[in-house]
PDB file of C-alpha atoms and ligand atoms in Angstrom:
ATOM      1  CA  MET A   1     132.458 124.096  94.266  1.00  0.00           C
ATOM      2  CA  LYS A   2     130.609 127.289  95.177  1.00  0.00           C
ATOM      3  CA  ASP A   3     131.899 130.615  93.820  1.00  0.00           C
ATOM      4  CA  ILE A   4     134.560 132.216  96.017  1.00  0.00           C
ATOM      5  CA  ALA A   5     132.435 135.367  96.012  1.00  0.00           C
ATOM      6  CA  THR A   6     129.381 133.952  97.792  1.00  0.00           C
ATOM      7  CA  PRO A   7     129.128 135.486 101.274  1.00  0.00           C
ATOM      8  CA  THR A   8     129.283 132.071 102.984  1.00  0.00           C
ATOM      9  CA  ARG A   9     132.343 130.823 101.079  1.00  0.00           C
ATOM     10  CA  THR A  10     134.149 134.160 101.528  1.00  0.00           C
ATOM     11  CA  LYS A  11     133.535 133.983 105.302  1.00  0.00           C
ATOM     12  CA  GLU A  12     134.739 130.357 105.385  1.00  0.00           C
ATOM     13  CA  ILE A  13     137.962 131.273 103.554  1.00  0.00           C
ATOM     14  CA  LEU A  14     138.652 134.309 105.741  1.00  0.00           C
ATOM     15  CA  GLU A  15     138.063 132.244 108.904  1.00  0.00           C
ATOM     16  CA  LYS A  16     140.158 129.306 107.705  1.00  0.00           C
ATOM     17  CA  TYR A  17     143.169 131.585 107.268  1.00  0.00           C
ATOM     18  CA  GLY A  18     142.390 134.023 110.101  1.00  0.00           C
ATOM     19  CA  PHE A  19     142.597 136.843 107.559  1.00  0.00           C
ATOM     20  CA  SER A  20     141.978 140.406 108.757  1.00  0.00           C
ATOM     21  CA  PHE A  21     141.339 143.208 106.256  1.00  0.00           C
ATOM     22  CA  LYS A  22     143.870 145.986 105.836  1.00  0.00           C
ATOM     23  CA  LYS A  23     142.040 149.219 105.194  1.00  0.00           C
ATOM     24  CA  SER A  24     145.309 150.863 104.119  1.00  0.00           C
ATOM     25  CA  LEU A  25     145.483 148.447 101.144  1.00  0.00           C
ATOM     26  CA  GLY A  26     141.935 149.200  99.990  1.00  0.00           C
ATOM     27  CA  GLN A  27     140.753 145.691 100.817  1.00  0.00           C
ATOM     28  CA  ASN A  28     137.038 145.547 100.054  1.00  0.00           C
ATOM     29  CA  PHE A  29     136.250 142.135  98.619  1.00  0.00           C
ATOM     30  CA  LEU A  30     133.323 141.438  96.313  1.00  0.00           C
ATOM     31  CA  ILE A  31     130.723 139.016  97.664  1.00  0.00           C
ATOM     32  CA  ASP A  32     128.204 138.958  94.825  1.00  0.00           C
ATOM     33  CA  PRO A  33     128.732 136.566  91.874  1.00  0.00           C
ATOM     34  CA  ASN A  34     126.185 138.515  89.780  1.00  0.00           C
ATOM     35  CA  ILE A  35     128.355 141.636  89.844  1.00  0.00           C
ATOM     36  CA  LEU A  36     131.377 139.527  88.869  1.00  0.00           C
ATOM     37  CA  ARG A  37     129.464 138.047  85.943  1.00  0.00           C
ATOM     38  CA  ARG A  38     128.492 141.520  84.796  1.00  0.00           C
ATOM     39  CA  ILE A  39     132.116 142.687  85.008  1.00  0.00           C
ATOM     40  CA  THR A  40     133.411 139.800  82.878  1.00  0.00           C
ATOM     41  CA  GLU A  41     130.545 140.212  80.378  1.00  0.00           C
ATOM     42  CA  THR A  42     131.365 143.909  80.041  1.00  0.00           C
ATOM     43  CA  ALA A  43     134.997 142.978  79.324  1.00  0.00           C
ATOM     44  CA  GLU A  44     133.845 140.652  76.480  1.00  0.00           C
ATOM     45  CA  LEU A  45     136.531 138.120  77.327  1.00  0.00           C
ATOM     46  CA  THR A  46     137.304 135.174  75.065  1.00  0.00           C
ATOM     47  CA  LYS A  47     139.865 132.380  75.270  1.00  0.00           C
ATOM     48  CA  GLU A  48     142.011 134.459  72.879  1.00  0.00           C
ATOM     49  CA  THR A  49     142.092 137.300  75.427  1.00  0.00           C
ATOM     50  CA  GLY A  50     144.819 137.689  78.031  1.00  0.00           C
ATOM     51  CA  ALA A  51     143.717 139.427  81.234  1.00  0.00           C
ATOM     52  CA  ILE A  52     145.677 141.521  83.706  1.00  0.00           C
ATOM     53  CA  GLU A  53     144.195 141.877  87.168  1.00  0.00           C
ATOM     54  CA  ILE A  54     145.345 144.226  89.891  1.00  0.00           C
ATOM     55  CA  GLY A  55     144.630 143.114  93.441  1.00  0.00           C
ATOM     56  CA  PRO A  56     143.052 139.630  93.260  1.00  0.00           C
ATOM     57  CA  GLY A  57     142.291 139.581  97.024  1.00  0.00           C
ATOM     58  CA  ILE A  58     141.072 136.023  97.729  1.00  0.00           C
ATOM     59  CA  GLY A  59     140.412 135.424  94.020  1.00  0.00           C
ATOM     60  CA  ALA A  60     136.721 136.337  93.676  1.00  0.00           C
ATOM     61  CA  LEU A  61     137.088 138.171  90.365  1.00  0.00           C
ATOM     62  CA  THR A  62     140.158 136.197  89.247  1.00  0.00           C
ATOM     63  CA  GLU A  63     138.093 133.010  89.189  1.00  0.00           C
ATOM     64  CA  HIS A  64     135.425 134.535  86.927  1.00  0.00           C
ATOM     65  CA  VAL A  65     138.045 136.025  84.610  1.00  0.00           C
ATOM     66  CA  ALA A  66     139.951 132.702  84.471  1.00  0.00           C
ATOM     67  CA  ARG A  67     136.782 130.941  83.293  1.00  0.00           C
ATOM     68  CA  SER A  68     136.318 133.288  80.318  1.00  0.00           C
ATOM     69  CA  ALA A  69     139.825 134.499  79.371  1.00  0.00           C
ATOM     70  CA  GLY A  70     142.768 132.482  78.045  1.00  0.00           C
ATOM     71  CA  LYS A  71     145.104 133.484  80.851  1.00  0.00           C
ATOM     72  CA  VAL A  72     145.120 135.795  83.880  1.00  0.00           C
ATOM     73  CA  VAL A  73     148.159 137.499  85.373  1.00  0.00           C
ATOM     74  CA  ALA A  74     147.306 139.145  88.690  1.00  0.00           C
ATOM     75  CA  PHE A  75     149.438 141.529  90.780  1.00  0.00           C
ATOM     76  CA  GLU A  76     148.887 141.312  94.541  1.00  0.00           C
ATOM     77  CA  ILE A  77     150.825 143.396  97.073  1.00  0.00           C
ATOM     78  CA  ASP A  78     149.702 141.615 100.258  1.00  0.00           C
ATOM     79  CA  GLN A  79     151.838 138.559 100.993  1.00  0.00           C
ATOM     80  CA  ARG A  80     149.220 137.133 103.399  1.00  0.00           C
ATOM     81  CA  LEU A  81     146.937 136.536 100.410  1.00  0.00           C
ATOM     82  CA  LEU A  82     149.377 134.319  98.495  1.00  0.00           C
ATOM     83  CA  PRO A  83     148.690 130.996 100.307  1.00  0.00           C
ATOM     84  CA  ILE A  84     144.967 131.749 100.193  1.00  0.00           C
ATOM     85  CA  LEU A  85     145.066 132.368  96.441  1.00  0.00           C
ATOM     86  CA  SER A  86     147.018 129.207  95.719  1.00  0.00           C
ATOM     87  CA  ASP A  87     144.283 127.322  97.581  1.00  0.00           C
ATOM     88  CA  THR A  88     141.186 129.089  96.188  1.00  0.00           C
ATOM     89  CA  LEU A  89     142.457 129.247  92.600  1.00  0.00           C
ATOM     90  CA  SER A  90     143.891 125.705  92.501  1.00  0.00           C
ATOM     91  CA  PRO A  91     141.151 124.543  90.061  1.00  0.00           C
ATOM     92  CA  TYR A  92     142.428 127.036  87.442  1.00  0.00           C
ATOM     93  CA  ASP A  93     145.665 126.324  85.596  1.00  0.00           C
ATOM     94  CA  ASN A  94     145.602 129.568  83.583  1.00  0.00           C
ATOM     95  CA  VAL A  95     146.263 131.963  86.478  1.00  0.00           C
ATOM     96  CA  LYS A  96     149.583 133.428  87.516  1.00  0.00           C
ATOM     97  CA  ILE A  97     149.881 135.534  90.663  1.00  0.00           C
ATOM     98  CA  ILE A  98     152.715 138.031  90.874  1.00  0.00           C
ATOM     99  CA  HIS A  99     153.532 139.236  94.380  1.00  0.00           C
ATOM    100  CA  GLU A 100     154.366 142.838  93.653  1.00  0.00           C
ATOM    101  CA  ASP A 101     153.163 146.386  94.127  1.00  0.00           C
ATOM    102  CA  VAL A 102     151.735 147.066  90.673  1.00  0.00           C
ATOM    103  CA  LEU A 103     152.977 150.657  90.873  1.00  0.00           C
ATOM    104  CA  LYS A 104     156.556 149.403  91.148  1.00  0.00           C
ATOM    105  CA  ALA A 105     156.275 146.507  88.702  1.00  0.00           C
ATOM    106  CA  ASP A 106     157.589 146.578  85.141  1.00  0.00           C
ATOM    107  CA  VAL A 107     154.153 145.737  83.792  1.00  0.00           C
ATOM    108  CA  ALA A 108     155.062 146.209  80.122  1.00  0.00           C
ATOM    109  CA  GLN A 109     157.920 143.706  80.410  1.00  0.00           C
ATOM    110  CA  ILE A 110     155.855 141.170  82.370  1.00  0.00           C
ATOM    111  CA  VAL A 111     153.091 141.459  79.781  1.00  0.00           C
ATOM    112  CA  GLU A 112     155.577 140.834  76.989  1.00  0.00           C
ATOM    113  CA  GLN A 113     156.831 137.684  78.746  1.00  0.00           C
ATOM    114  CA  GLU A 114     153.492 136.287  79.830  1.00  0.00           C
ATOM    115  CA  PHE A 115     151.223 136.995  76.885  1.00  0.00           C
ATOM    116  CA  THR A 116     153.239 136.054  73.800  1.00  0.00           C
ATOM    117  CA  ASP A 117     150.374 133.965  72.379  1.00  0.00           C
ATOM    118  CA  PHE A 118     147.524 136.381  72.914  1.00  0.00           C
ATOM    119  CA  GLU A 119     145.795 138.541  70.347  1.00  0.00           C
ATOM    120  CA  GLN A 120     144.446 141.059  72.794  1.00  0.00           C
ATOM    121  CA  LEU A 121     144.816 142.126  76.398  1.00  0.00           C
ATOM    122  CA  MET A 122     142.277 143.527  78.822  1.00  0.00           C
ATOM    123  CA  VAL A 123     142.760 144.874  82.322  1.00  0.00           C
ATOM    124  CA  VAL A 124     139.951 143.611  84.546  1.00  0.00           C
ATOM    125  CA  ALA A 125     140.067 144.701  88.175  1.00  0.00           C
ATOM    126  CA  ASN A 126     138.319 145.819  91.305  1.00  0.00           C
ATOM    127  CA  LEU A 127     140.944 148.429  92.073  1.00  0.00           C
ATOM    128  CA  PRO A 128     142.272 149.377  95.513  1.00  0.00           C
ATOM    129  CA  TYR A 129     140.617 152.789  95.871  1.00  0.00           C
ATOM    130  CA  TYR A 130     143.563 154.577  97.490  1.00  0.00           C
ATOM    131  CA  VAL A 131     145.588 154.273  94.269  1.00  0.00           C
ATOM    132  CA  THR A 132     142.976 154.137  91.473  1.00  0.00           C
ATOM    133  CA  THR A 133     144.279 157.055  89.423  1.00  0.00           C
ATOM    134  CA  PRO A 134     148.026 156.286  89.684  1.00  0.00           C
ATOM    135  CA  ILE A 135     147.352 152.700  88.521  1.00  0.00           C
ATOM    136  CA  ILE A 136     145.291 153.762  85.489  1.00  0.00           C
ATOM    137  CA  MET A 137     147.803 156.476  84.533  1.00  0.00           C
ATOM    138  CA  LYS A 138     150.754 154.113  84.926  1.00  0.00           C
ATOM    139  CA  LEU A 139     149.221 151.589  82.516  1.00  0.00           C
ATOM    140  CA  LEU A 140     148.505 154.346  79.988  1.00  0.00           C
ATOM    141  CA  GLU A 141     151.732 156.314  80.248  1.00  0.00           C
ATOM    142  CA  GLU A 142     153.953 153.237  80.196  1.00  0.00           C
ATOM    143  CA  LYS A 143     152.143 152.228  77.017  1.00  0.00           C
ATOM    144  CA  VAL A 144     151.239 148.733  78.189  1.00  0.00           C
ATOM    145  CA  PRO A 145     149.726 147.244  74.987  1.00  0.00           C
ATOM    146  CA  ILE A 146     146.166 146.724  76.202  1.00  0.00           C
ATOM    147  CA  LYS A 147     142.908 146.875  74.262  1.00  0.00           C
ATOM    148  CA  GLY A 148     141.115 148.363  77.226  1.00  0.00           C
ATOM    149  CA  MET A 149     140.146 148.185  80.882  1.00  0.00           C
ATOM    150  CA  VAL A 150     137.000 147.193  82.728  1.00  0.00           C
ATOM    151  CA  ILE A 151     137.528 148.399  86.246  1.00  0.00           C
ATOM    152  CA  MET A 152     135.627 148.976  89.423  1.00  0.00           C
ATOM    153  CA  LEU A 153     136.398 152.233  91.195  1.00  0.00           C
ATOM    154  CA  GLN A 154     134.815 154.968  93.287  1.00  0.00           C
ATOM    155  CA  LYS A 155     131.730 156.329  91.488  1.00  0.00           C
ATOM    156  CA  GLU A 156     133.024 159.850  92.017  1.00  0.00           C
ATOM    157  CA  VAL A 157     136.253 159.019  90.130  1.00  0.00           C
ATOM    158  CA  ALA A 158     134.299 157.200  87.385  1.00  0.00           C
ATOM    159  CA  ASP A 159     132.216 160.370  86.944  1.00  0.00           C
ATOM    160  CA  ARG A 160     135.361 162.498  86.642  1.00  0.00           C
ATOM    161  CA  ILE A 161     136.944 160.127  84.118  1.00  0.00           C
ATOM    162  CA  SER A 162     133.956 160.104  81.749  1.00  0.00           C
ATOM    163  CA  ALA A 163     132.951 163.765  82.288  1.00  0.00           C
ATOM    164  CA  LYS A 164     132.142 166.079  79.379  1.00  0.00           C
ATOM    165  CA  PRO A 165     133.218 169.756  79.115  1.00  0.00           C
ATOM    166  CA  GLY A 166     131.078 172.232  81.026  1.00  0.00           C
ATOM    167  CA  THR A 167     130.312 169.900  83.946  1.00  0.00           C
ATOM    168  CA  LYS A 168     131.727 170.201  87.439  1.00  0.00           C
ATOM    169  CA  GLU A 169     133.291 166.732  87.189  1.00  0.00           C
ATOM    170  CA  TYR A 170     135.300 167.662  84.059  1.00  0.00           C
ATOM    171  CA  GLY A 171     138.977 168.232  84.785  1.00  0.00           C
ATOM    172  CA  SER A 172     142.542 167.229  84.026  1.00  0.00           C
ATOM    173  CA  LEU A 173     141.786 163.550  84.858  1.00  0.00           C
ATOM    174  CA  SER A 174     138.950 163.464  82.275  1.00  0.00           C
ATOM    175  CA  ILE A 175     141.330 164.859  79.674  1.00  0.00           C
ATOM    176  CA  ALA A 176     144.311 162.656  80.587  1.00  0.00           C
ATOM    177  CA  ILE A 177     142.194 159.517  80.179  1.00  0.00           C
ATOM    178  CA  GLN A 178     139.985 160.583  77.271  1.00  0.00           C
ATOM    179  CA  TYR A 179     143.135 161.525  75.355  1.00  0.00           C
ATOM    180  CA  TYR A 180     144.070 157.812  75.215  1.00  0.00           C
ATOM    181  CA  MET A 181     140.741 156.017  75.692  1.00  0.00           C
ATOM    182  CA  THR A 182     137.002 156.214  75.173  1.00  0.00           C
ATOM    183  CA  ALA A 183     135.292 156.118  78.562  1.00  0.00           C
ATOM    184  CA  GLU A 184     131.843 154.891  79.489  1.00  0.00           C
ATOM    185  CA  THR A 185     130.253 153.983  82.834  1.00  0.00           C
ATOM    186  CA  ALA A 186     128.945 150.424  82.492  1.00  0.00           C
ATOM    187  CA  PHE A 187     126.980 150.201  85.759  1.00  0.00           C
ATOM    188  CA  ILE A 188     126.756 151.476  89.327  1.00  0.00           C
ATOM    189  CA  VAL A 189     127.535 149.131  92.211  1.00  0.00           C
ATOM    190  CA  PRO A 190     125.962 149.382  95.677  1.00  0.00           C
ATOM    191  CA  LYS A 191     128.114 149.259  98.837  1.00  0.00           C
ATOM    192  CA  THR A 192     126.291 146.142 100.015  1.00  0.00           C
ATOM    193  CA  VAL A 193     128.145 143.799  97.614  1.00  0.00           C
ATOM    194  CA  PHE A 194     131.483 144.310  99.403  1.00  0.00           C
ATOM    195  CA  MET A 195     133.029 142.905 102.548  1.00  0.00           C
ATOM    196  CA  PRO A 196     133.747 145.126 104.424  1.00  0.00           C
ATOM    197  CA  GLN A 197     131.486 147.791 102.922  1.00  0.00           C
ATOM    198  CA  PRO A 198     133.372 150.853 101.642  1.00  0.00           C
ATOM    199  CA  ASN A 199     132.286 154.392 102.591  1.00  0.00           C
ATOM    200  CA  VAL A 200     131.667 155.432  99.000  1.00  0.00           C
ATOM    201  CA  ASP A 201     129.545 154.260  96.073  1.00  0.00           C
ATOM    202  CA  SER A 202     131.275 152.369  93.283  1.00  0.00           C
ATOM    203  CA  ALA A 203     130.973 152.061  89.519  1.00  0.00           C
ATOM    204  CA  VAL A 204     132.340 149.833  86.788  1.00  0.00           C
ATOM    205  CA  ILE A 205     133.766 151.707  83.836  1.00  0.00           C
ATOM    206  CA  LYS A 206     134.829 150.491  80.438  1.00  0.00           C
ATOM    207  CA  LEU A 207     137.806 152.208  78.830  1.00  0.00           C
ATOM    208  CA  LEU A 208     138.828 151.278  75.288  1.00  0.00           C
ATOM    209  CA  LYS A 209     142.139 152.397  73.822  1.00  0.00           C
ATOM    210  CA  ARG A 210     141.782 154.685  70.806  1.00  0.00           C
ATOM    211  CA  GLU A 211     143.705 153.733  67.681  1.00  0.00           C
ATOM    212  CA  LYS A 212     145.486 157.022  68.032  1.00  0.00           C
ATOM    213  CA  PRO A 213     145.140 159.715  70.699  1.00  0.00           C
ATOM    214  CA  ALA A 214     141.968 161.815  70.506  1.00  0.00           C
ATOM    215  CA  VAL A 215     143.868 164.952  69.456  1.00  0.00           C
ATOM    216  CA  GLU A 216     147.213 165.771  67.860  1.00  0.00           C
ATOM    217  CA  VAL A 217     149.653 167.535  70.138  1.00  0.00           C
ATOM    218  CA  THR A 218     153.217 168.704  69.574  1.00  0.00           C
ATOM    219  CA  ASN A 219     154.372 167.478  72.974  1.00  0.00           C
ATOM    220  CA  GLU A 220     152.274 165.161  75.179  1.00  0.00           C
ATOM    221  CA  GLN A 221     153.893 166.122  78.477  1.00  0.00           C
ATOM    222  CA  PHE A 222     153.364 169.824  77.790  1.00  0.00           C
ATOM    223  CA  PHE A 223     149.728 169.189  76.767  1.00  0.00           C
ATOM    224  CA  PHE A 224     149.109 167.567  80.170  1.00  0.00           C
ATOM    225  CA  THR A 225     150.987 170.390  81.928  1.00  0.00           C
ATOM    226  CA  VAL A 226     148.698 172.938  80.241  1.00  0.00           C
ATOM    227  CA  THR A 227     145.520 171.031  81.138  1.00  0.00           C
ATOM    228  CA  ARG A 228     146.599 170.661  84.779  1.00  0.00           C
ATOM    229  CA  ALA A 229     147.520 174.354  84.949  1.00  0.00           C
ATOM    230  CA  SER A 230     144.133 175.332  83.464  1.00  0.00           C
ATOM    231  CA  PHE A 231     142.247 173.599  86.290  1.00  0.00           C
ATOM    232  CA  ALA A 232     144.570 174.628  89.136  1.00  0.00           C
ATOM    233  CA  GLN A 233     141.969 177.071  90.451  1.00  0.00           C
ATOM    234  CA  ARG A 234     138.644 176.252  88.890  1.00  0.00           C
ATOM    235  CA  ARG A 235     137.086 179.659  89.534  1.00  0.00           C
ATOM    236  CA  LYS A 236     139.899 181.532  87.821  1.00  0.00           C
ATOM    237  CA  THR A 237     139.995 182.340  84.116  1.00  0.00           C
ATOM    238  CA  ILE A 238     142.153 180.321  81.772  1.00  0.00           C
ATOM    239  CA  LEU A 239     144.489 183.323  81.356  1.00  0.00           C
ATOM    240  CA  ASN A 240     144.961 183.681  85.121  1.00  0.00           C
ATOM    241  CA  ASN A 241     145.598 179.990  85.644  1.00  0.00           C
ATOM    242  CA  LEU A 242     148.102 179.779  82.790  1.00  0.00           C
ATOM    243  CA  THR A 243     150.088 182.835  83.877  1.00  0.00           C
ATOM    244  CA  ASN A 244     150.051 181.742  87.545  1.00  0.00           C
ATOM    245  CA  GLN A 245     150.938 178.118  86.943  1.00  0.00           C
ATOM    246  CA  LEU A 246     153.262 177.888  83.949  1.00  0.00           C
ATOM    247  CA  PRO A 247     156.960 178.661  84.568  1.00  0.00           C
ATOM    248  CA  GLN A 248     157.572 182.437  84.255  1.00  0.00           C
ATOM    249  CA  GLY A 249     153.950 182.702  83.167  1.00  0.00           C
ATOM    250  CA  LYS A 250     153.561 186.198  84.556  1.00  0.00           C
ATOM    251  CA  GLU A 251     156.514 187.567  82.552  1.00  0.00           C
ATOM    252  CA  LYS A 252     155.204 185.811  79.457  1.00  0.00           C
ATOM    253  CA  LYS A 253     151.647 187.139  79.826  1.00  0.00           C
ATOM    254  CA  GLU A 254     151.616 188.952  76.454  1.00  0.00           C
ATOM    255  CA  ALA A 255     152.777 185.792  74.634  1.00  0.00           C
ATOM    256  CA  VAL A 256     150.135 183.740  76.492  1.00  0.00           C
ATOM    257  CA  ILE A 257     147.417 186.193  75.356  1.00  0.00           C
ATOM    258  CA  GLU A 258     148.755 185.910  71.802  1.00  0.00           C
ATOM    259  CA  ALA A 259     148.715 182.069  71.974  1.00  0.00           C
ATOM    260  CA  LEU A 260     145.123 182.118  73.277  1.00  0.00           C
ATOM    261  CA  SER A 261     144.120 184.321  70.371  1.00  0.00           C
ATOM    262  CA  GLN A 262     145.942 182.046  67.920  1.00  0.00           C
ATOM    263  CA  ALA A 263     144.027 179.077  69.384  1.00  0.00           C
ATOM    264  CA  GLU A 264     140.782 181.112  69.165  1.00  0.00           C
ATOM    265  CA  ILE A 265     140.094 180.869  72.893  1.00  0.00           C
ATOM    266  CA  GLU A 266     138.697 183.788  74.872  1.00  0.00           C
ATOM    267  CA  PRO A 267     141.140 184.567  77.740  1.00  0.00           C
ATOM    268  CA  LEU A 268     138.215 185.028  80.158  1.00  0.00           C
ATOM    269  CA  ARG A 269     136.855 181.518  79.715  1.00  0.00           C
ATOM    270  CA  ARG A 270     137.356 178.903  82.422  1.00  0.00           C
ATOM    271  CA  GLY A 271     139.276 175.679  81.874  1.00  0.00           C
ATOM    272  CA  GLU A 272     136.185 173.551  82.439  1.00  0.00           C
ATOM    273  CA  SER A 273     134.564 174.970  79.275  1.00  0.00           C
ATOM    274  CA  LEU A 274     137.357 173.875  76.905  1.00  0.00           C
ATOM    275  CA  SER A 275     137.042 170.733  74.794  1.00  0.00           C
ATOM    276  CA  LEU A 276     139.962 168.361  74.160  1.00  0.00           C
ATOM    277  CA  GLU A 277     140.409 169.904  70.696  1.00  0.00           C
ATOM    278  CA  GLU A 278     140.626 173.389  72.226  1.00  0.00           C
ATOM    279  CA  PHE A 279     143.170 172.244  74.815  1.00  0.00           C
ATOM    280  CA  ALA A 280     145.237 170.684  72.023  1.00  0.00           C
ATOM    281  CA  ARG A 281     145.144 173.921  69.977  1.00  0.00           C
ATOM    282  CA  LEU A 282     146.068 175.898  73.070  1.00  0.00           C
ATOM    283  CA  ALA A 283     148.949 173.632  74.105  1.00  0.00           C
ATOM    284  CA  ASN A 284     150.315 173.628  70.552  1.00  0.00           C
ATOM    285  CA  ALA A 285     150.191 177.441  70.419  1.00  0.00           C
ATOM    286  CA  LEU A 286     151.805 177.779  73.865  1.00  0.00           C
ATOM    287  CA  TYR A 287     154.531 175.194  73.293  1.00  0.00           C
ATOM    288  CA  PRO A 288     156.991 177.475  71.419  1.00  0.00           C
ATOM    289  CA  VAL A 289     156.600 180.053  74.219  1.00  0.00           C
ATOM    290  CA  PHE A 290     157.464 177.643  77.037  1.00  0.00           C
ATOM    291  CA  LYS A 291     159.759 175.025  75.542  1.00  0.00           C
ATOM    292  CA  SER A 292     163.166 175.392  77.074  1.00  0.00           C
TER     293      SER A 292
HETATM  294  N1  SAM B   1     139.734 141.488  93.458  1.00  0.00           N
HETATM  295  C1  SAM B   1     139.289 141.286  94.810  1.00  0.00           C
HETATM  296  C2  SAM B   1     137.785 141.354  94.867  1.00  0.00           C
HETATM  297  O1  SAM B   1     137.200 141.953  93.954  1.00  0.00           O
HETATM  298  O2  SAM B   1     137.186 140.855  95.819  1.00  0.00           O
HETATM  299  C3  SAM B   1     139.921 142.265  95.792  1.00  0.00           C
HETATM  300  C4  SAM B   1     139.783 143.734  95.441  1.00  0.00           C
HETATM  301  S1  SAM B   1     140.304 144.838  96.713  1.00  0.00           S
HETATM  302  C5  SAM B   1     139.270 146.238  96.339  1.00  0.00           C
HETATM  303  C6  SAM B   1     141.900 145.436  96.200  1.00  0.00           C
HETATM  304  C7  SAM B   1     143.053 144.455  96.238  1.00  0.00           C
HETATM  305  O3  SAM B   1     144.242 145.127  95.756  1.00  0.00           O
HETATM  306  C8  SAM B   1     143.436 143.902  97.597  1.00  0.00           C
HETATM  307  O4  SAM B   1     143.623 142.520  97.481  1.00  0.00           O
HETATM  308  C9  SAM B   1     144.772 144.595  97.948  1.00  0.00           C
HETATM  309  O5  SAM B   1     145.597 143.826  98.805  1.00  0.00           O
HETATM  310  C10 SAM B   1     145.362 144.786  96.562  1.00  0.00           C
HETATM  311  N2  SAM B   1     146.322 145.905  96.426  1.00  0.00           N
HETATM  312  C11 SAM B   1     146.320 147.088  97.090  1.00  0.00           C
HETATM  313  N3  SAM B   1     147.317 147.873  96.667  1.00  0.00           N
HETATM  314  C12 SAM B   1     147.972 147.200  95.687  1.00  0.00           C
HETATM  315  C13 SAM B   1     149.110 147.486  94.878  1.00  0.00           C
HETATM  316  N4  SAM B   1     149.743 148.665  94.981  1.00  0.00           N
HETATM  317  N5  SAM B   1     149.537 146.550  93.994  1.00  0.00           N
HETATM  318  C14 SAM B   1     148.875 145.356  93.888  1.00  0.00           C
HETATM  319  N6  SAM B   1     147.796 145.024  94.647  1.00  0.00           N
HETATM  320  C15 SAM B   1     147.343 145.926  95.529  1.00  0.00           C
END
């Protein structure tokens, strides 16, 4: 049987079921088996690996993952795809499709039930682009016990995730993800390998969970609040952003200046110049001032 992802087989499947794409669900299906092979190779799957997929579509990537991993659990929101998937993936007995919005699902609990026998877990997905960041953050914040993720997303978001300090892409998303994971762009993907073609370029990134977070912070939530506040207006200084954004920041200006000095950060610097270590020092110095 030909790969699901060949253009001819994809067209046949879509015609057989009279399937029409829903743009609102980020439905851009992959039609190039080479890209799928590269994704699964990047994920370094083995039969001891359990895989979580988000948005299997008609099963193009699921099939490749099922061949290399021990088991695949895939979350699909669109009910119309369920009969198609049970047809296209019938040769694979190690795939389970869960009809649920991944953002509403109790992923940690499902993972605990479905992957009792697996040594390690990887997320492998061609993500729906309208919810890329919420999906990644959900998996990280809910502490789903994964080794890492190999995911396709908008190139622009991939650039922001792996950005280094001092670049225009560096921001609170870079910090939120690099706090938990190492991030590396594996390869760039042209629009032509999708049906229908998206408006933006894509990239595959590899994120690997750190053994412990990149920096030590007193309070994680407050650390993320400080990083978000620091980038609220990119042209403003760190002092301005902190006093404008943090609760009662203006009244606490003197204490904020003192915390900056304690963290050895010049108040006139901009957020984009601060490393993760500097943000951690800053958040730890500010925490006693703002904890309620
Ligand atoms: N994996 C397929 C491929 O590579 O050809 C399809 C990828 S397509 C970019 C994204 C898929 O995610 C679609 O099948 C869409 O219906 C599904 N999806 C969108 N939002 C979702 C959500 N909140 N939860 C689960 N699946 C979702």
